[in-house]
XYZ file of C-alpha atoms in Angstrom:
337
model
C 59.998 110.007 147.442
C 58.776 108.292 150.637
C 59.848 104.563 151.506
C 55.757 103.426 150.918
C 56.591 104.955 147.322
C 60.151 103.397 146.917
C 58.514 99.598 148.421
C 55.857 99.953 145.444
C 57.895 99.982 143.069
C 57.923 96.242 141.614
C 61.642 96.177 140.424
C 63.268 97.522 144.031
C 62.899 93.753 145.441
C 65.187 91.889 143.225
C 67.733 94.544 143.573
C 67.242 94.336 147.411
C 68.137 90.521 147.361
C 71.171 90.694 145.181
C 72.322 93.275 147.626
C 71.437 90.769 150.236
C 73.405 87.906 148.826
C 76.339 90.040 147.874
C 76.369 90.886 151.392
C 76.095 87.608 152.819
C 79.298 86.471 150.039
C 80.919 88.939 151.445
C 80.421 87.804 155.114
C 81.748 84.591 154.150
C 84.781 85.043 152.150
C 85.645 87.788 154.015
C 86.782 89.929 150.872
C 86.474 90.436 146.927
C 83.024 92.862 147.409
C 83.931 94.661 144.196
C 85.492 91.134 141.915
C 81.736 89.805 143.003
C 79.901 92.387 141.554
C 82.010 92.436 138.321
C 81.842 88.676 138.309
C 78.181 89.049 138.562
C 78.032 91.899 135.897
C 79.698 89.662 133.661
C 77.763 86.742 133.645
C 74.457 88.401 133.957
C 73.823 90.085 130.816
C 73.543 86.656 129.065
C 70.359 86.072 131.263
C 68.942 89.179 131.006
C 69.109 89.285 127.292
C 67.055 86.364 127.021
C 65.124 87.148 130.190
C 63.953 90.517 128.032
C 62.771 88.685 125.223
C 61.025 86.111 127.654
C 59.437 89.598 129.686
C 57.964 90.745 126.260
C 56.345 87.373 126.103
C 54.644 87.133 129.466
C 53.451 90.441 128.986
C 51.343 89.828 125.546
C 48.774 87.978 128.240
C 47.856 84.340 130.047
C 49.335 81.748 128.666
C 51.912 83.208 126.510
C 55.395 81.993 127.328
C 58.450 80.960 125.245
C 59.969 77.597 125.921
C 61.737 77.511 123.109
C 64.451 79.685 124.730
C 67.059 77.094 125.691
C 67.205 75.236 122.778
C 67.668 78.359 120.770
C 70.509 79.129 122.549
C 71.941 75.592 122.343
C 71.219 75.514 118.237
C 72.348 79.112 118.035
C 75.687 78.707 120.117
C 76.713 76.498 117.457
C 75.087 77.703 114.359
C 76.939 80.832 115.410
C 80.231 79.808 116.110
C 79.951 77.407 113.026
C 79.626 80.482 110.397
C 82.183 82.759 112.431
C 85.060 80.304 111.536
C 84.224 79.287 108.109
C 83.455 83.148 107.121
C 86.126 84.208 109.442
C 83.417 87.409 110.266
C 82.736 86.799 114.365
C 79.758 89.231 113.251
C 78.537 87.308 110.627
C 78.369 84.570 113.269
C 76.574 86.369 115.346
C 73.933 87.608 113.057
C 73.287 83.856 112.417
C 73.134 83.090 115.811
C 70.197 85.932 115.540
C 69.015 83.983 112.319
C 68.786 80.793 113.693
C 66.093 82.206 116.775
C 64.376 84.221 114.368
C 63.639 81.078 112.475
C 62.861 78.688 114.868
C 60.290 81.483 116.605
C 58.536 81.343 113.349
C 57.912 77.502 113.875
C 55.959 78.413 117.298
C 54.193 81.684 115.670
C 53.019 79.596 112.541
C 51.262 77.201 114.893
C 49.939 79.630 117.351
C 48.673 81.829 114.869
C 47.671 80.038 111.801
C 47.125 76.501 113.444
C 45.357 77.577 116.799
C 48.298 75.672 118.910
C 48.750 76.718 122.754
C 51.880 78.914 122.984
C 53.518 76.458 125.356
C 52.759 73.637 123.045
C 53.666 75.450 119.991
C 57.155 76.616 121.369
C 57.967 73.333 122.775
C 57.298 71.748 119.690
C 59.613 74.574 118.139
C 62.323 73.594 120.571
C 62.366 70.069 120.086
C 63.069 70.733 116.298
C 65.780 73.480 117.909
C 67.090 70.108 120.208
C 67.359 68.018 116.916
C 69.240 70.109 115.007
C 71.933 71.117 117.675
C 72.491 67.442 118.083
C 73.133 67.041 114.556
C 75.086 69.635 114.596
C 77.032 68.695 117.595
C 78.597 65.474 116.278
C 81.954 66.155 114.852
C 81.335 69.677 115.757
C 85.353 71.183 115.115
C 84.791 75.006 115.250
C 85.921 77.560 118.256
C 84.715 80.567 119.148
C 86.289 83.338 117.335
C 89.138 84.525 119.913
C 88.492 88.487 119.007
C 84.767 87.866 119.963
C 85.696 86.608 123.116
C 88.368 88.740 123.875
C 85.808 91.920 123.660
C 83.257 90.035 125.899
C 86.118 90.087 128.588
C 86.763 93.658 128.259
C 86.276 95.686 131.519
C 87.001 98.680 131.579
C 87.283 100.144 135.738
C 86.042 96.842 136.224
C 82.587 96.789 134.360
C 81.962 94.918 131.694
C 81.116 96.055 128.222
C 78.531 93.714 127.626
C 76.956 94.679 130.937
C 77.153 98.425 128.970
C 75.825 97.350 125.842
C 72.809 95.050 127.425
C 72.113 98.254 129.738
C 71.606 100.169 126.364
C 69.432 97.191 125.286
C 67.375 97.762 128.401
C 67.013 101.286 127.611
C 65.867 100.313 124.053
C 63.162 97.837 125.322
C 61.522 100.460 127.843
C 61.747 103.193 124.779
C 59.929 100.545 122.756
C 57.264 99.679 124.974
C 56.419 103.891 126.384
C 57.229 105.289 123.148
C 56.094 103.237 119.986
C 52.794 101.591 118.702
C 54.227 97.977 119.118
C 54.694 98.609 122.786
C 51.820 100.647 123.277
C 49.752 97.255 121.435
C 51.690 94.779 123.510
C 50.284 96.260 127.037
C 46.890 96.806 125.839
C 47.145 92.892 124.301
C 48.132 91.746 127.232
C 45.642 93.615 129.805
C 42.285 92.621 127.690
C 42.911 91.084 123.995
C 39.198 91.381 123.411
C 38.831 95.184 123.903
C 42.206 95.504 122.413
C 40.844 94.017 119.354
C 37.668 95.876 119.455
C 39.953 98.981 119.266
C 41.620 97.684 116.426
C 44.534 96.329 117.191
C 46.281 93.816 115.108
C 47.108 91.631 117.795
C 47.690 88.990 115.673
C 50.716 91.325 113.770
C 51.611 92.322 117.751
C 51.842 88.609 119.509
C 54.054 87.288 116.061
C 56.476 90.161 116.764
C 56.690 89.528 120.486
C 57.915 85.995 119.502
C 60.161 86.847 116.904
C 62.069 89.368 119.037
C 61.992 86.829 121.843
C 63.479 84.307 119.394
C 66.149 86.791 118.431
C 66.970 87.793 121.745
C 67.576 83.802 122.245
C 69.418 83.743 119.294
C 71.839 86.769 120.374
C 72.482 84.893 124.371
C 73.224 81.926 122.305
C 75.655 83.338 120.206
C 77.183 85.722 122.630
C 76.985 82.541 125.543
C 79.370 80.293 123.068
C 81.597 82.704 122.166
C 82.253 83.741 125.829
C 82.335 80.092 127.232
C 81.852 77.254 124.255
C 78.915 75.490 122.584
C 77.152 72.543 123.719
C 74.090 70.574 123.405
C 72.892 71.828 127.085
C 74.715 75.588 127.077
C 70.976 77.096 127.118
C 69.392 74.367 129.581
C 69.167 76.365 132.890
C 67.789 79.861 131.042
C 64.724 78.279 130.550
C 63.797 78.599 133.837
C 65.806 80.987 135.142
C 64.478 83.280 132.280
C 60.735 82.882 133.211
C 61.845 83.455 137.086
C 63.953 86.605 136.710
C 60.951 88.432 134.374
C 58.463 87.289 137.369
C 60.826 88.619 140.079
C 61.886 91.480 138.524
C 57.750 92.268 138.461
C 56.533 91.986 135.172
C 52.753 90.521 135.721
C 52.504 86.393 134.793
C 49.071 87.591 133.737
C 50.182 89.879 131.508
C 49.856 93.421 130.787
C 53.178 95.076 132.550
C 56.612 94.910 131.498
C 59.370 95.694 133.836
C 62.663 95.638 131.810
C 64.579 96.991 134.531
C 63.379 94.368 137.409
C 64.847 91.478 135.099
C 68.316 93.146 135.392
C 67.936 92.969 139.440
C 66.313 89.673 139.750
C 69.514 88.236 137.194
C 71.784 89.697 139.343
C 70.035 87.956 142.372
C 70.163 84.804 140.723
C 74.018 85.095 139.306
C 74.905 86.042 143.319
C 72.740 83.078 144.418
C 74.809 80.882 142.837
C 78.142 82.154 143.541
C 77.074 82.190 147.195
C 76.165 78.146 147.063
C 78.717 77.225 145.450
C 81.316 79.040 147.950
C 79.692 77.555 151.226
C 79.955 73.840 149.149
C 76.502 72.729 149.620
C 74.889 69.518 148.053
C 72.548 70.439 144.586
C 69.707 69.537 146.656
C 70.565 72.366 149.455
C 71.086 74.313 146.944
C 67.692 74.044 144.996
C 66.028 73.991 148.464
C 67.819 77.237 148.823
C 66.733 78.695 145.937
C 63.236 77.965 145.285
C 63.223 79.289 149.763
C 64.731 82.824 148.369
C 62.602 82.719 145.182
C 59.212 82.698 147.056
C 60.301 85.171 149.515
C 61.528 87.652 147.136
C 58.121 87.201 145.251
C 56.282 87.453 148.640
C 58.137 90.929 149.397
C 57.679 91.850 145.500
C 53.789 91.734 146.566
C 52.499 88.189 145.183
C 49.507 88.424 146.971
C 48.902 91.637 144.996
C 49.525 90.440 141.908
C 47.058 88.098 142.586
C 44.624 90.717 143.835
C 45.375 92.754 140.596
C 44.729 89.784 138.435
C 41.294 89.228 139.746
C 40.376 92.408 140.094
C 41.005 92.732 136.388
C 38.845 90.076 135.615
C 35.911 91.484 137.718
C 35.907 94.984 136.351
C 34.563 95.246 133.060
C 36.155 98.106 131.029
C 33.371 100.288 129.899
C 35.058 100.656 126.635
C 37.903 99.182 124.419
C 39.388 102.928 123.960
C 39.292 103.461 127.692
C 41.364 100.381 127.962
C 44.294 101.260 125.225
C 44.645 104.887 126.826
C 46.286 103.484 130.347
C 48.526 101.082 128.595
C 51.549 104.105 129.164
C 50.875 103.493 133.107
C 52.035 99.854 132.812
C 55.687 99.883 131.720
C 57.892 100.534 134.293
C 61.682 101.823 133.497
């Protein structure tokens, strides 16, 4: 494989600036190269969990895109660690963690689908109910997180975590489901022309209610996991919102829609889980440090190709398929592992 081949490949570039960062953490503190990258490995999984669910999303076409990530997380942190001590069952806790984003995803795909609502509308007004009910949960909140729970999430065994193990798996899963099954097959074809995927029959009402479920359960499942590693609070899933939309678009899933790129959201995490550690070691001011940030952000994007991805999405607008079957049969070209 030649480096032209290597460059095109839209996950390399968030994987290229973590290295980057690391590097530049490294320059600075002048040792600790491998308690970085476990640091990083640790704390990373929680964002690509939710950033997988949020990738599924973006992919089902324009305008789709879950907001109602962060306050799943919030509601789910504590729903979760609320059941795990009066059950006593840290995975009971965690399957209502999963509960609680399943439900409040069916909120946004009631109104989308049966009242016509704009995704974004529809999943913020999801997440405000989300917001309301982790602040009434909140006060006189008593529980803590299960200690077995967290003790496994700190397992690291030759200095890798087992979650970072167990979300790699999850990766794996998500780029089986999208090459290998129906769903993801649907989800592609959705997402590159919803008109000739529903001339070829697609139930792409049945495929865009799924995406949002999983993405609520995914949300549901950082929330959980988040709170039992750290603790619950009213703002624990505040900064995924946007740090989940940014590490699906870095790691080169199309905004557009139409391909999925489950393993550029594990790069562009650990880009953003470096970025911090490296702003937070020189000391600088939160506005240096957003300055910083949104600087790296648009010049990872610009190496990732933006301009092509705006190219592509035109282009895809200006050719006409010549038939709804001829646009379902590429759908396996857009998925990359």
């Amino acid at each position: 494989m030649n480096i032209r081949a290597i460059g095109s490949r839209p996950w390399i570039w968030g994987f290229a600036a973590a290295a980057l960062v690391w590097l530049v953490i490294l320059i600075i503190s002048g040792q600790g190269g491998g308690q970085t990258v476990s640091l990083a490995l640790s704390l990373a999984p929680y964002l690509v969990i939710v950033g997988l669910g949020q990738m599924l999303v973006i992919t089902a076409g324009p305008g789709n895109i879950d907001v109602s990530v962060a306050p799943i997380i919030s509601l789910a942190g504590f729903a979760s660690v609320g059941v795990a001590a009066s059950t006593g069952s840290a995975t009971v806790g965690v399957l209502a963690g999963i509960g609680v984003g399943v439900l409040i995803a069916v909120i946004s795909t009631v109104a989308i689908l049966g009242l016509s609502v704009p995704p974004i509308i529809a999943t913020l007004a999801a997440g405000l109910v989300a917001s309301s009910l982790t602040l009434t949960m909140a006060s006189g909140f008593t529980a803590v997180p299960d200690p077995g729970l967290r003790q496994l999430l700190n397992v690291r065994p030759a200095g890798v975590p087992i979650l970072a193990v167990a979300v790699a798996v999850l990766t794996g899963l998500i780029i089986a489901l999208l090459r290998r099954t129906v769903y993801g097959r649907s989800l592609i074809a959705v997402g590159q022309n919803r008109r000739a995927a529903e001339r070829a029959g697609i139930p792409v009402a049945r495929v865009i209610a799924t995406t949002y479920l999983v993405s609520g359960a995914l949300a549901g499942l950082t929330g959980a996991l988040l709170a039992a590693y750290i603790a619950p609070s009213a703002d624990l899933g505040t900064r995924y919102l946007l740090d989940s939309v940014a590490v699906v678009v870095i790691g080169g899933t199309l905004i557009s829609g139409g391909r999925a790129v489950p393993v550029g959201v594990w790069g562009a995490g650990l880009f953003f889980i470096l970025l911090d550690g490296l702003v937070n070691l020189v000391g600088w001011s939160t506005a240096a440090q957003n300055l910083l940030k949104g600087g790296l952000v648009l010049f990872v994007l610009f190496l990732a190709g933006g301009g092509d991805r705006a190219g592509g999405t035109a282009s895809r607008f200006r050719r006409r398929p010549r038939t709804a079957a001829a646009t379902t049969t590429t759908t396996g070209d857009n998925t990359h592992g």
